[in-house]
PDB file of C-alpha atoms and ligand atoms in Angstrom:
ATOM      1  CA  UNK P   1      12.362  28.805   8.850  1.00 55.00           C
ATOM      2  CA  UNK P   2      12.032  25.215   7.682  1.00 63.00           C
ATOM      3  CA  UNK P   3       9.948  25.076   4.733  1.00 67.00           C
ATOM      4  CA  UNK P   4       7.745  22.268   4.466  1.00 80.00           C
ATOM      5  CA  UNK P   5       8.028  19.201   1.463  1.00 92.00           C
ATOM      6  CA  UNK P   6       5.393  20.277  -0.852  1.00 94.00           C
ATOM      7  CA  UNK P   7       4.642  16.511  -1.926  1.00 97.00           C
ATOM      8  CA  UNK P   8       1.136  16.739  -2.958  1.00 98.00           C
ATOM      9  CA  UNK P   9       0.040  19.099  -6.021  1.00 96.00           C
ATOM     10  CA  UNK P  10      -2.641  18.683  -7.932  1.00 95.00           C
ATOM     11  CA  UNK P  11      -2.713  20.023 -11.236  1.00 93.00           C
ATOM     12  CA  UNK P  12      -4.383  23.615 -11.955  1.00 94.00           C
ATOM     13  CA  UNK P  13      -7.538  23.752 -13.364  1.00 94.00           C
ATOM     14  CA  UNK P  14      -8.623  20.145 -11.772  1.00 93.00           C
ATOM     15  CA  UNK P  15     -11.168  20.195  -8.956  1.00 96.00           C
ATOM     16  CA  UNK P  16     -10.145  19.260  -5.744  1.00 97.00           C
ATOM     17  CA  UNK P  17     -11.597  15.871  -4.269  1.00 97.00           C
ATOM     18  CA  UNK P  18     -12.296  14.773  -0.790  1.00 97.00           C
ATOM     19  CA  UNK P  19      -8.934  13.135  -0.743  1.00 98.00           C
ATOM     20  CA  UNK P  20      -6.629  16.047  -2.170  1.00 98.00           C
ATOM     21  CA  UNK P  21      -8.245  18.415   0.344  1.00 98.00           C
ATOM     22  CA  UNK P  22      -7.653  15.704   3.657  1.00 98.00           C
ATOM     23  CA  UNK P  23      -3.907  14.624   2.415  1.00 98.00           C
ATOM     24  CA  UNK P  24      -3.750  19.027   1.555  1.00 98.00           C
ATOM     25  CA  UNK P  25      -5.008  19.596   5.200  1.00 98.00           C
ATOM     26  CA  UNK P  26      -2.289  17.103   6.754  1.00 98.00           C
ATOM     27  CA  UNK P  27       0.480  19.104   4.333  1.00 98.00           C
ATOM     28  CA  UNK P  28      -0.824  22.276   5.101  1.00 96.00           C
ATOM     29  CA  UNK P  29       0.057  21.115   9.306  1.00 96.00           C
ATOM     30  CA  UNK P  30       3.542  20.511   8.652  1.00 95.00           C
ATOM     31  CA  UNK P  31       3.124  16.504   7.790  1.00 97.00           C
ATOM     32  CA  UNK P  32       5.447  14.473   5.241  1.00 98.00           C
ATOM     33  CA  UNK P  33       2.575  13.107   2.598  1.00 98.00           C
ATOM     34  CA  UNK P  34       2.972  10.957  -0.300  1.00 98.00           C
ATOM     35  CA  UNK P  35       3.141  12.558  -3.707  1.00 98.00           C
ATOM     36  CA  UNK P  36       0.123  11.873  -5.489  1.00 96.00           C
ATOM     37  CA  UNK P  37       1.713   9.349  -7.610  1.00 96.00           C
ATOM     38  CA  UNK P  38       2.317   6.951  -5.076  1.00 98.00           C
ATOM     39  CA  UNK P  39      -1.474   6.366  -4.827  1.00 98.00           C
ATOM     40  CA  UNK P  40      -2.383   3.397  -7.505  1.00 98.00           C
ATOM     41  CA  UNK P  41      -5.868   3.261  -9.414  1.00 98.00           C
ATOM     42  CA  UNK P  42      -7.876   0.305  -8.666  1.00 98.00           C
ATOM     43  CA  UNK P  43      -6.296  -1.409 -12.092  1.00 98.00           C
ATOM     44  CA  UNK P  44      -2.679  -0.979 -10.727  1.00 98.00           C
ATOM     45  CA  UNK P  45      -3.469  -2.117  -7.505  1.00 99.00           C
ATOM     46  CA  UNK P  46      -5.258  -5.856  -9.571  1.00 98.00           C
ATOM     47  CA  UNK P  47      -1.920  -5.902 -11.627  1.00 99.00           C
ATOM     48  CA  UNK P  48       0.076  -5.844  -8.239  1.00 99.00           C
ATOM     49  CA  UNK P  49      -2.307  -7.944  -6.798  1.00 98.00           C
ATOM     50  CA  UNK P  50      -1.634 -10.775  -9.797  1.00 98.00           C
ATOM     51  CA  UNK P  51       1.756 -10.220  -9.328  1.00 99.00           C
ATOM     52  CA  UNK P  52       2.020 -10.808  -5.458  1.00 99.00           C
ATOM     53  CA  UNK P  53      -0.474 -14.393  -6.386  1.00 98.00           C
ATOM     54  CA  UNK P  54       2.569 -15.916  -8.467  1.00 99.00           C
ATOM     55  CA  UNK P  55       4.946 -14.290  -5.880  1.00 99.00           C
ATOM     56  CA  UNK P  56       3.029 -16.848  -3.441  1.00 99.00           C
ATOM     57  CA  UNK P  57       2.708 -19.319  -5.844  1.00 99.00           C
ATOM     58  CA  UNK P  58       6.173 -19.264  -6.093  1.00 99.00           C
ATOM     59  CA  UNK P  59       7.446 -19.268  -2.117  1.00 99.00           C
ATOM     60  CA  UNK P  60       4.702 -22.271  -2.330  1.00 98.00           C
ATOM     61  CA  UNK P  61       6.693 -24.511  -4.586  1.00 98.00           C
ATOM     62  CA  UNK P  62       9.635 -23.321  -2.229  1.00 99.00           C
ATOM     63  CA  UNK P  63       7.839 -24.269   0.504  1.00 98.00           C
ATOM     64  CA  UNK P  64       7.150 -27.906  -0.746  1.00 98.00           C
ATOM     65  CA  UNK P  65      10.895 -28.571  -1.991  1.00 98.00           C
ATOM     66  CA  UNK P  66      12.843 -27.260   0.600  1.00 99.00           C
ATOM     67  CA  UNK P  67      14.924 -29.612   2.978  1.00 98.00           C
ATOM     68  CA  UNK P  68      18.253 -30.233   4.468  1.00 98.00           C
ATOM     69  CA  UNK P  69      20.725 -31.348   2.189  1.00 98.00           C
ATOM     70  CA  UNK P  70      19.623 -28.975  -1.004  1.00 98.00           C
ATOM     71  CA  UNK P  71      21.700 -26.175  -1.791  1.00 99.00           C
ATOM     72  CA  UNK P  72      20.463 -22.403  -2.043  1.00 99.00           C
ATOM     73  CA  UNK P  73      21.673 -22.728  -5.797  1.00 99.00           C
ATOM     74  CA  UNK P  74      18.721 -24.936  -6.495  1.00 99.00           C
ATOM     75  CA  UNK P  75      16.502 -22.817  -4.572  1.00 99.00           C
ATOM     76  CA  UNK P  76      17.408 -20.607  -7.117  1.00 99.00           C
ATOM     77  CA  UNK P  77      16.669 -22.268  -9.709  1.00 99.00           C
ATOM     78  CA  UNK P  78      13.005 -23.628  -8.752  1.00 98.00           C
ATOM     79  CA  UNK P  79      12.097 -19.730  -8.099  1.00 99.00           C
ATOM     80  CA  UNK P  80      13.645 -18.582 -11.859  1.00 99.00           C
ATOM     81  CA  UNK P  81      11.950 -21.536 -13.550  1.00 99.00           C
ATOM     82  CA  UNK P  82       8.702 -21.511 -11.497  1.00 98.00           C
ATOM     83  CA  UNK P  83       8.442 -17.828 -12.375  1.00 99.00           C
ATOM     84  CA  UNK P  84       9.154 -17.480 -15.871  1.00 99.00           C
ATOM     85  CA  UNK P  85       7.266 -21.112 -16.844  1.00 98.00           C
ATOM     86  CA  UNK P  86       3.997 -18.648 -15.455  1.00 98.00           C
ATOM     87  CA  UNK P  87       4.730 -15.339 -17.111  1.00 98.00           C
ATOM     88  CA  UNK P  88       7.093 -13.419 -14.799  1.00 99.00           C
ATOM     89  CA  UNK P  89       9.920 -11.901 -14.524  1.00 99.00           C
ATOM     90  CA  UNK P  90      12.048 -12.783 -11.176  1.00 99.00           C
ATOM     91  CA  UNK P  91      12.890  -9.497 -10.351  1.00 99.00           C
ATOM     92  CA  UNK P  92      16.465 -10.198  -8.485  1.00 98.00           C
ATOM     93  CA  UNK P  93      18.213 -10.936 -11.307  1.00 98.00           C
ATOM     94  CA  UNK P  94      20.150  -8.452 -12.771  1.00 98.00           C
ATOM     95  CA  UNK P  95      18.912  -5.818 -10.439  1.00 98.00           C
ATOM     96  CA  UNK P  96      21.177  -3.703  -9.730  1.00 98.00           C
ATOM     97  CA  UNK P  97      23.948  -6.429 -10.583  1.00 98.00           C
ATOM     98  CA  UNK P  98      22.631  -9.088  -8.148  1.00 98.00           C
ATOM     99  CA  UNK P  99      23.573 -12.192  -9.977  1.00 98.00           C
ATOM    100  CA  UNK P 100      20.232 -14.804  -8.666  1.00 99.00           C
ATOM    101  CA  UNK P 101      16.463 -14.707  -8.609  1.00 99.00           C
ATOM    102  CA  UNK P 102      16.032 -14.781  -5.415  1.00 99.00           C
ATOM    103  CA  UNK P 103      17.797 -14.233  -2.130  1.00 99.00           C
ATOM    104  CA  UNK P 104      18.751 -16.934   0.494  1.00 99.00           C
ATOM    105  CA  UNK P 105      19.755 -15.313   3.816  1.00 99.00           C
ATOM    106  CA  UNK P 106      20.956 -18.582   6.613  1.00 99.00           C
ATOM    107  CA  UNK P 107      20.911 -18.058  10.200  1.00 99.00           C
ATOM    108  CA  UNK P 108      23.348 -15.146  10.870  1.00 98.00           C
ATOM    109  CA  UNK P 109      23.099 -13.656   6.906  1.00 99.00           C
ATOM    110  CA  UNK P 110      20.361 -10.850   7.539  1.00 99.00           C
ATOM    111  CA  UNK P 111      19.267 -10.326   3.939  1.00 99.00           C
ATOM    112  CA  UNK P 112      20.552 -10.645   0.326  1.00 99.00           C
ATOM    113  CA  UNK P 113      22.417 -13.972   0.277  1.00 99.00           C
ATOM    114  CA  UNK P 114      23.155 -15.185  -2.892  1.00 99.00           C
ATOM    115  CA  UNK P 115      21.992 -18.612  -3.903  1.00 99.00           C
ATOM    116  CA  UNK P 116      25.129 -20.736  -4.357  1.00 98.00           C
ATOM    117  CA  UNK P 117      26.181 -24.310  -5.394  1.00 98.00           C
ATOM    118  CA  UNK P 118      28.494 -24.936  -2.229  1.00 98.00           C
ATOM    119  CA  UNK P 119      25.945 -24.246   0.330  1.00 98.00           C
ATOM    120  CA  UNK P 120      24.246 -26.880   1.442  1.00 99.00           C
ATOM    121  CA  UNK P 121      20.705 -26.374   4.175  1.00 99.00           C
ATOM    122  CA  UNK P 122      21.655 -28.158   7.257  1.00 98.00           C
ATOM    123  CA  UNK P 123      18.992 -29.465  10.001  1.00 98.00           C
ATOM    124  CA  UNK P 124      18.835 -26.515  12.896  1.00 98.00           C
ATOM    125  CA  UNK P 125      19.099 -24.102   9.697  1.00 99.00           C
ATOM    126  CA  UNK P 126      16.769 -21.016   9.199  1.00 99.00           C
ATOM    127  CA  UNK P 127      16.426 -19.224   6.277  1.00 99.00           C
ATOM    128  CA  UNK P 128      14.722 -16.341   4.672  1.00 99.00           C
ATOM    129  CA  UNK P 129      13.393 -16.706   0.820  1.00 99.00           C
ATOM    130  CA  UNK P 130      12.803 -13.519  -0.690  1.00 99.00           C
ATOM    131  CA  UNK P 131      11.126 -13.671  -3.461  1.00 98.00           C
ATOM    132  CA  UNK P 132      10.142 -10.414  -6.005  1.00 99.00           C
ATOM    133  CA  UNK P 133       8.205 -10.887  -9.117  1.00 99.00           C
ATOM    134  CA  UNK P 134       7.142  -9.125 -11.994  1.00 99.00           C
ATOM    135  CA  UNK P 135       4.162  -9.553 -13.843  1.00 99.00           C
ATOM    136  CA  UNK P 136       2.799  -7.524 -16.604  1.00 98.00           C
ATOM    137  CA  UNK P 137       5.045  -4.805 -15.406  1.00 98.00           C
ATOM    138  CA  UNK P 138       3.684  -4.990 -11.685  1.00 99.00           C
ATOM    139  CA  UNK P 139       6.144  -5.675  -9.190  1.00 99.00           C
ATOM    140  CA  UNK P 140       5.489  -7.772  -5.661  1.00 99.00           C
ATOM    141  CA  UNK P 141       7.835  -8.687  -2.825  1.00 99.00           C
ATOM    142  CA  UNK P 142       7.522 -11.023  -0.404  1.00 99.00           C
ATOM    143  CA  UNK P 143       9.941 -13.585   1.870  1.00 99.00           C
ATOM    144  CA  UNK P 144       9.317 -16.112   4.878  1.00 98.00           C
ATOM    145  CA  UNK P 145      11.758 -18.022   7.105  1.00 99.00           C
ATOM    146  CA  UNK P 146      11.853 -22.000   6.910  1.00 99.00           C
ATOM    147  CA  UNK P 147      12.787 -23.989   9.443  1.00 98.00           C
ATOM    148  CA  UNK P 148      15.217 -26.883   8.622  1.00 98.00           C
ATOM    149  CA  UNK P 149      14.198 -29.787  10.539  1.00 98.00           C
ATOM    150  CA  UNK P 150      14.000 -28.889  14.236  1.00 97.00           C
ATOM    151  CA  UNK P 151      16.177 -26.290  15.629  1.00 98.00           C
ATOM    152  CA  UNK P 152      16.682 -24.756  18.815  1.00 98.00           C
ATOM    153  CA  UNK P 153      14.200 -22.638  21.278  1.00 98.00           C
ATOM    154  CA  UNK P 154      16.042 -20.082  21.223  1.00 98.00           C
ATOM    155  CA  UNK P 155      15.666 -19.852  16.933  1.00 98.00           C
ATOM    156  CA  UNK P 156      12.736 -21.068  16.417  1.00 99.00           C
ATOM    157  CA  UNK P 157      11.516 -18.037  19.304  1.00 99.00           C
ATOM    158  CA  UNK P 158      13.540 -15.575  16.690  1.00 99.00           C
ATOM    159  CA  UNK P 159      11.355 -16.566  13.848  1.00 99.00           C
ATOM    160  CA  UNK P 160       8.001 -17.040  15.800  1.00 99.00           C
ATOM    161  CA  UNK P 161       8.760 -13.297  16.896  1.00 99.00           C
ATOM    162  CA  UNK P 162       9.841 -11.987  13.701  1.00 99.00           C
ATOM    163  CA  UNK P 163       6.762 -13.340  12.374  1.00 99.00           C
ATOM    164  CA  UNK P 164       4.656 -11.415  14.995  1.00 99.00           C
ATOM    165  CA  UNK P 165       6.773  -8.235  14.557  1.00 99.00           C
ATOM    166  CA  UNK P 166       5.025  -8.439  10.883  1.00 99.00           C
ATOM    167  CA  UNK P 167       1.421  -9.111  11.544  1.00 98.00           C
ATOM    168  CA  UNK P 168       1.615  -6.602  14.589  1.00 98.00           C
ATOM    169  CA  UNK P 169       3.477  -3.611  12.237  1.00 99.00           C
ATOM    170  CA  UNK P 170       0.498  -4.536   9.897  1.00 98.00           C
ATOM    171  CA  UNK P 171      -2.123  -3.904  12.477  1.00 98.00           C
ATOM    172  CA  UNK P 172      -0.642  -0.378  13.885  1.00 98.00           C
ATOM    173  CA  UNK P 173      -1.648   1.042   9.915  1.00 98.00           C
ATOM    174  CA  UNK P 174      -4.299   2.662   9.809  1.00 98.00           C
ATOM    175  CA  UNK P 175      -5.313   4.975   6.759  1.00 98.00           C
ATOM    176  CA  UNK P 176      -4.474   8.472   8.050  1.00 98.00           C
ATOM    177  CA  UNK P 177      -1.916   7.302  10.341  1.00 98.00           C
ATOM    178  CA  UNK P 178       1.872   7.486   9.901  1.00 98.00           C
ATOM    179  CA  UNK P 179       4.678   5.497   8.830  1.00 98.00           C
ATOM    180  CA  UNK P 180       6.271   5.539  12.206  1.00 98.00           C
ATOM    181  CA  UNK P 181       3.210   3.921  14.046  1.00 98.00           C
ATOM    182  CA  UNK P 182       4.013   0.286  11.625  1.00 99.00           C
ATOM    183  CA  UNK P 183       7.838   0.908  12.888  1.00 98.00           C
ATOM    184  CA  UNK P 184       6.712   1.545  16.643  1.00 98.00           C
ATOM    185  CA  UNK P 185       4.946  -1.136  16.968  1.00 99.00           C
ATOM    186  CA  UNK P 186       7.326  -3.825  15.699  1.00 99.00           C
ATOM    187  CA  UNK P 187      10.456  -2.168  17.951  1.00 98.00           C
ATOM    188  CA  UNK P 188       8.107  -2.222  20.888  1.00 98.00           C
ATOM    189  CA  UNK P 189       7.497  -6.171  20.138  1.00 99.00           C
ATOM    190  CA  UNK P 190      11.114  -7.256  19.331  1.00 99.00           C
ATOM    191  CA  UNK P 191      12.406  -5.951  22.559  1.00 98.00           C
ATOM    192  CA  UNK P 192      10.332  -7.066  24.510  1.00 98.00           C
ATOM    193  CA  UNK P 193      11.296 -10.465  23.273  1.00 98.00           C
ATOM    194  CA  UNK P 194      14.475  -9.834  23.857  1.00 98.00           C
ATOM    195  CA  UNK P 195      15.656  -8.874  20.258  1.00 99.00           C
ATOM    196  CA  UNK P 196      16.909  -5.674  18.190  1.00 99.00           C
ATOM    197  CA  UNK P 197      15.782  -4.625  15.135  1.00 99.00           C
ATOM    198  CA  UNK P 198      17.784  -3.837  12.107  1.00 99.00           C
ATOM    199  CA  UNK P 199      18.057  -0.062  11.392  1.00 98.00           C
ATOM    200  CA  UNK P 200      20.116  -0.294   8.460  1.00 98.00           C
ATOM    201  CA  UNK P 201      17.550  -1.482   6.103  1.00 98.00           C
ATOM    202  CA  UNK P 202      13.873  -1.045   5.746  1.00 98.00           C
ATOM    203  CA  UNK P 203      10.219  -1.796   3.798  1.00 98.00           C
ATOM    204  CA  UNK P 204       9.628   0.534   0.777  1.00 98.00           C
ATOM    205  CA  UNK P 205       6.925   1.153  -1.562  1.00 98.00           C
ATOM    206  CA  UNK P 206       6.595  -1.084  -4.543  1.00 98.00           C
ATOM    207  CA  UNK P 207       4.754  -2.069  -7.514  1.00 98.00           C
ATOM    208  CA  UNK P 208       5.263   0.509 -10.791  1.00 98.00           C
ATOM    209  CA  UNK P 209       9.515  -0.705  -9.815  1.00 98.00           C
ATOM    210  CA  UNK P 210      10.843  -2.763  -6.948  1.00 98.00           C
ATOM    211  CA  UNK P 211      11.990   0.064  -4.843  1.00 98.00           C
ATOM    212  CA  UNK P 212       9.606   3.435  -4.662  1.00 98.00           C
ATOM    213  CA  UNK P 213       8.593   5.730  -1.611  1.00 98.00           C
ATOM    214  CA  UNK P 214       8.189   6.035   0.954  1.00 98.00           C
ATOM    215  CA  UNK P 215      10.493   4.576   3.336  1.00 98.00           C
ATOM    216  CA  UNK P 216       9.143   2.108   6.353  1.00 98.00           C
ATOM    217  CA  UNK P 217      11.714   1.131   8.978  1.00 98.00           C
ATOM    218  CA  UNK P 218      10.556  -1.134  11.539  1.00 98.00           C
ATOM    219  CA  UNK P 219      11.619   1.699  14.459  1.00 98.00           C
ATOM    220  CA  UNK P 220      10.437   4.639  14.918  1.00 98.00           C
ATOM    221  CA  UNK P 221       7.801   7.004  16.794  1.00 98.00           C
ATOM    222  CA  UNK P 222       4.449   6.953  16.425  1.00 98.00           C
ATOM    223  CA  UNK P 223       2.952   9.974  14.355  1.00 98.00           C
ATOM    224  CA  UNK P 224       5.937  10.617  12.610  1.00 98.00           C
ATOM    225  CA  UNK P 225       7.233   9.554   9.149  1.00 97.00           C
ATOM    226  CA  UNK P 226       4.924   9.534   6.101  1.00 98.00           C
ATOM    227  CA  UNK P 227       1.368  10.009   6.386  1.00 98.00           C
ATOM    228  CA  UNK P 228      -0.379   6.798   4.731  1.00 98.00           C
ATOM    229  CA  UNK P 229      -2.977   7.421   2.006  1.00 98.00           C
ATOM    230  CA  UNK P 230      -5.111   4.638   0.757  1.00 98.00           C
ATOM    231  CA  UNK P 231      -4.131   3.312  -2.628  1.00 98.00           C
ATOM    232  CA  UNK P 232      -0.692   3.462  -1.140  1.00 98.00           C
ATOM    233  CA  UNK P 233       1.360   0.154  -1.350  1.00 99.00           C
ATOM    234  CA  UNK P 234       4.652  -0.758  -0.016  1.00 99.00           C
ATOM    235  CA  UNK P 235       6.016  -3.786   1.676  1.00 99.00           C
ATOM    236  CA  UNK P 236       6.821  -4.355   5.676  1.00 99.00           C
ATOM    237  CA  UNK P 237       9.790  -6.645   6.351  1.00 99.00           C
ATOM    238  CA  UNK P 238      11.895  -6.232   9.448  1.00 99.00           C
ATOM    239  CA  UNK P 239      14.196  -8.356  10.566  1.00 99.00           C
ATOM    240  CA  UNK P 240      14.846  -9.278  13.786  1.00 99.00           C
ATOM    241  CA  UNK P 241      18.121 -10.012  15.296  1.00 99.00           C
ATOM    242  CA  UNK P 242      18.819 -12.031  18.229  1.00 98.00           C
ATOM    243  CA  UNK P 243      21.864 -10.166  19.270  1.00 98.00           C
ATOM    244  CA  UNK P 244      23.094  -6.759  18.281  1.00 98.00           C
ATOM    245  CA  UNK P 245      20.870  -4.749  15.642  1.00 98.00           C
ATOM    246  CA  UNK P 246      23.938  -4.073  13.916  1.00 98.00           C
ATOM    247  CA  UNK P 247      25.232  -5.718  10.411  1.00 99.00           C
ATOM    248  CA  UNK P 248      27.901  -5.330   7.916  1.00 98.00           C
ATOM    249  CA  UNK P 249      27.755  -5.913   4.174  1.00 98.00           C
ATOM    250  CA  UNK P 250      30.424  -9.112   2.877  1.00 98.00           C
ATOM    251  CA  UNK P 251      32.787  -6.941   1.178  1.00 98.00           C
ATOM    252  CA  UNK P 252      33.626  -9.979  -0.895  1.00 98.00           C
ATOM    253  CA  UNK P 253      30.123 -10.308  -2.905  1.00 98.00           C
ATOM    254  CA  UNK P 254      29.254  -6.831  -1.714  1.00 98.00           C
ATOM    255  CA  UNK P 255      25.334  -8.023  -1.107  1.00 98.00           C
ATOM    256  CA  UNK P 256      25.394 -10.378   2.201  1.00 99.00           C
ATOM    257  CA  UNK P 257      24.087  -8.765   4.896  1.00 99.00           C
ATOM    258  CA  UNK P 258      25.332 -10.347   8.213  1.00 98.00           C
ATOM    259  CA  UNK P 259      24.779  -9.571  11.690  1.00 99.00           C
ATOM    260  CA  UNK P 260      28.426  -7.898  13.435  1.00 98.00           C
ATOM    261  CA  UNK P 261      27.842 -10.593  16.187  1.00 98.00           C
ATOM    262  CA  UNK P 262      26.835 -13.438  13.938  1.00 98.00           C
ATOM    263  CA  UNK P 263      23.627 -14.399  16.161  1.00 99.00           C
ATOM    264  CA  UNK P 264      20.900 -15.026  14.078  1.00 99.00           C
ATOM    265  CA  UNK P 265      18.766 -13.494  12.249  1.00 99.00           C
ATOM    266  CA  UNK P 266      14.724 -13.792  10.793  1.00 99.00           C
ATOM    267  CA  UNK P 267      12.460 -11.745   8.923  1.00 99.00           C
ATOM    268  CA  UNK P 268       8.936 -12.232   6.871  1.00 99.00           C
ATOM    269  CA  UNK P 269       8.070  -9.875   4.342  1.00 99.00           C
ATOM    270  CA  UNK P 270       4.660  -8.930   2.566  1.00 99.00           C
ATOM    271  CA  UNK P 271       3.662  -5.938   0.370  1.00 99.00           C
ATOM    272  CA  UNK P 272       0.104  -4.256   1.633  1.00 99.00           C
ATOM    273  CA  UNK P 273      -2.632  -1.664   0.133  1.00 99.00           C
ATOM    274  CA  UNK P 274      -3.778   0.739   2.300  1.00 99.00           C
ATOM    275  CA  UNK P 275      -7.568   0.710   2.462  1.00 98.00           C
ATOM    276  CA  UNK P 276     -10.266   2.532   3.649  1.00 98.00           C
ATOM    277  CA  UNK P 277      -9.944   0.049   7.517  1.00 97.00           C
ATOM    278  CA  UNK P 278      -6.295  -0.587   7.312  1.00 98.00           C
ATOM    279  CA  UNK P 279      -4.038  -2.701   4.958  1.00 98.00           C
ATOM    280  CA  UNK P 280      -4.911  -5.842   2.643  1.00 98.00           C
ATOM    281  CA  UNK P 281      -1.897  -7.894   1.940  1.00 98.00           C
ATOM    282  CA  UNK P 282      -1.199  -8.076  -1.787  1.00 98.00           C
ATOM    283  CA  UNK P 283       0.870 -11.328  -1.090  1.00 98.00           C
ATOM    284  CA  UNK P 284      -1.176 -13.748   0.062  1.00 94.00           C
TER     285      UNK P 284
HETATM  286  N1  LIG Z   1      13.619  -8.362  -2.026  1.00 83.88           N
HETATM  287  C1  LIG Z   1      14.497  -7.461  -1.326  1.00 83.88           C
HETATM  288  C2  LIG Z   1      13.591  -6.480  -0.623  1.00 83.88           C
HETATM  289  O1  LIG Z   1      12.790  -6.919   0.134  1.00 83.88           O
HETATM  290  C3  LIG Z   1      15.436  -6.769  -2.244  1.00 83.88           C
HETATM  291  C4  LIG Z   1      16.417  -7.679  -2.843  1.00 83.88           C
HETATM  292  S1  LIG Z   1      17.380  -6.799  -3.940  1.00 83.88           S
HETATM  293  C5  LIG Z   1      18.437  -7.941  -4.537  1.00 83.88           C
HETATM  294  O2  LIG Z   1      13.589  -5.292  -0.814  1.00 83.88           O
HETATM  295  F1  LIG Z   1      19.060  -7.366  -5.482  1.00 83.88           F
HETATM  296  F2  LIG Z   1      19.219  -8.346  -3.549  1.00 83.88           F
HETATM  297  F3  LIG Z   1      17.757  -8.959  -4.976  1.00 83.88           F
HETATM  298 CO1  LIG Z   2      11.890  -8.734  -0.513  1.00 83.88          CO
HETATM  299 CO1  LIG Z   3      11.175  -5.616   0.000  1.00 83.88          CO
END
């Protein structure tokens, strides 16, 4: 007999509240809940939420700078000094040997670029800036696509939709619901545009470190996958591809995550509370 992932225990002695006997019910029916660390107090949740306000702060000053002829080295550089001259930490650097602050993914590049000197933003370019920061210990993620100039319909569709395939996974959470209904919804969205959706990478909890439980791929089935708890907080981030869904890793640099057809590529990111209606996005 399978046995079920005892995730949620509350310590002997301690009376049950309303919430350890609902997520206890949900266990009890065979469901995947969170462990009851994954659910921050009210003070975590303000640290993460300072943290994800210089994380914006941050994509902001991005936001203003960025144009065709800069290279992704000084993007790099704006995000490390911007962060640091206001407290934080960029959390890139360093982490697990990534060698930049943030990460610069162009056109085809799906995720994890690395900021370099020799490459130069073109007009028709789109790239993702993804941005993590720590502050006072809290950790919050975030990235969004920028537009060089103009570019074509056809990539300026792939970021419009990628952008939707966000807000909509957002909507589909609802406290008490599952993992799989935020993944669900976005699939459902990107094909219907005519895209595929990366199943090699995913969203993830954050905010005591960069990568926690559970994890939140952007496909899926509806009622499956980790049931969501409010106080939980974890980040939503798919990206989109305009061709194939499927990437390889540059063995070179062993981070750059392009697409196997080199079609393009766009995703937004945010990190969310659940709450008592839905989620509140901590990166605002
Ligand atoms: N910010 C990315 C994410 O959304 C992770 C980047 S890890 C790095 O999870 F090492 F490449 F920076
Ligand atoms: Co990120
Ligand atoms: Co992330």
């Amino acid at each position: 007999m399978k046995k079920n992932k005892i995730n949620w225990t509350v310590p002997k002695g301690t009376e049950l509240t309303e919430l350890d006997k609902k997520v206890l019910f949900y266990q009890s029916r065979g469901h995947l809940v969170p462990s009851r660390r994954l659910i921050k107090t009210p003070e975590q949740i303000e640290g993460i939420r300072k943290s994800g306000m210089l994380n914006t702060a941050v994509l902001d000053r991005v936001a203003e700078k960025i144009c065709a002829g800069m290279s992704t080295a000084e993007i790099d550089k704006l995000v490390y000094d911007y962060t640091v001259e206001h407290g934080g930490i960029p959390a890139c650097l360093g982490y697990e040997g990534f060698p930049k602050s943030v990460c610069t993914s162009i056109n085809e590049v799906v995720c994890h670029g690395i900021p370099s000197e020799e490459e130069i933003l073109e007009e028709g370019d789109i790239i993702n800036v993804d941005c993590t920061t720590i502050l006072n210990g809290y950790y919050a993620d975030a990235s969004r696509m920028f537009v060089i100039g103009r570019t074509t319909p056809q990539k300026q569709k792939l970021v419009d939709v990628a952008r939707e395939c966000l807000e909509i996974g957002m909507e589909a959470a609802k406290p008490f619901g599952f993992v799989g209904d935020i993944g669900n919804a976005i699939e459902k969205h990107a094909k219907k545009n005519g895209f595929s959706v990366v199943r090699d990478l995913c969203g993830h909890g954050v905010g005591l470190e960069f990568h926690e439980e559970p994890d939140v791929e952007h496909f899926g089935k509806r009622g499956t996958g980790m049931l969501l708890v409010p106080g939980m907080v974890f980040t939503i981030e798919p990206m989109i591809n305009m061709g194939t869904w499927e990437v390889f890793i540059d063995e070179e640099d062993g981070w750059t995550v392009v697409t196997e057809d080199e079609l393009p590529s766009a995703q937004w990111e945010h990190t969310f509370v659940v709450t008592d209606n839905g989620l509140e996005i901590l990166t605002h």
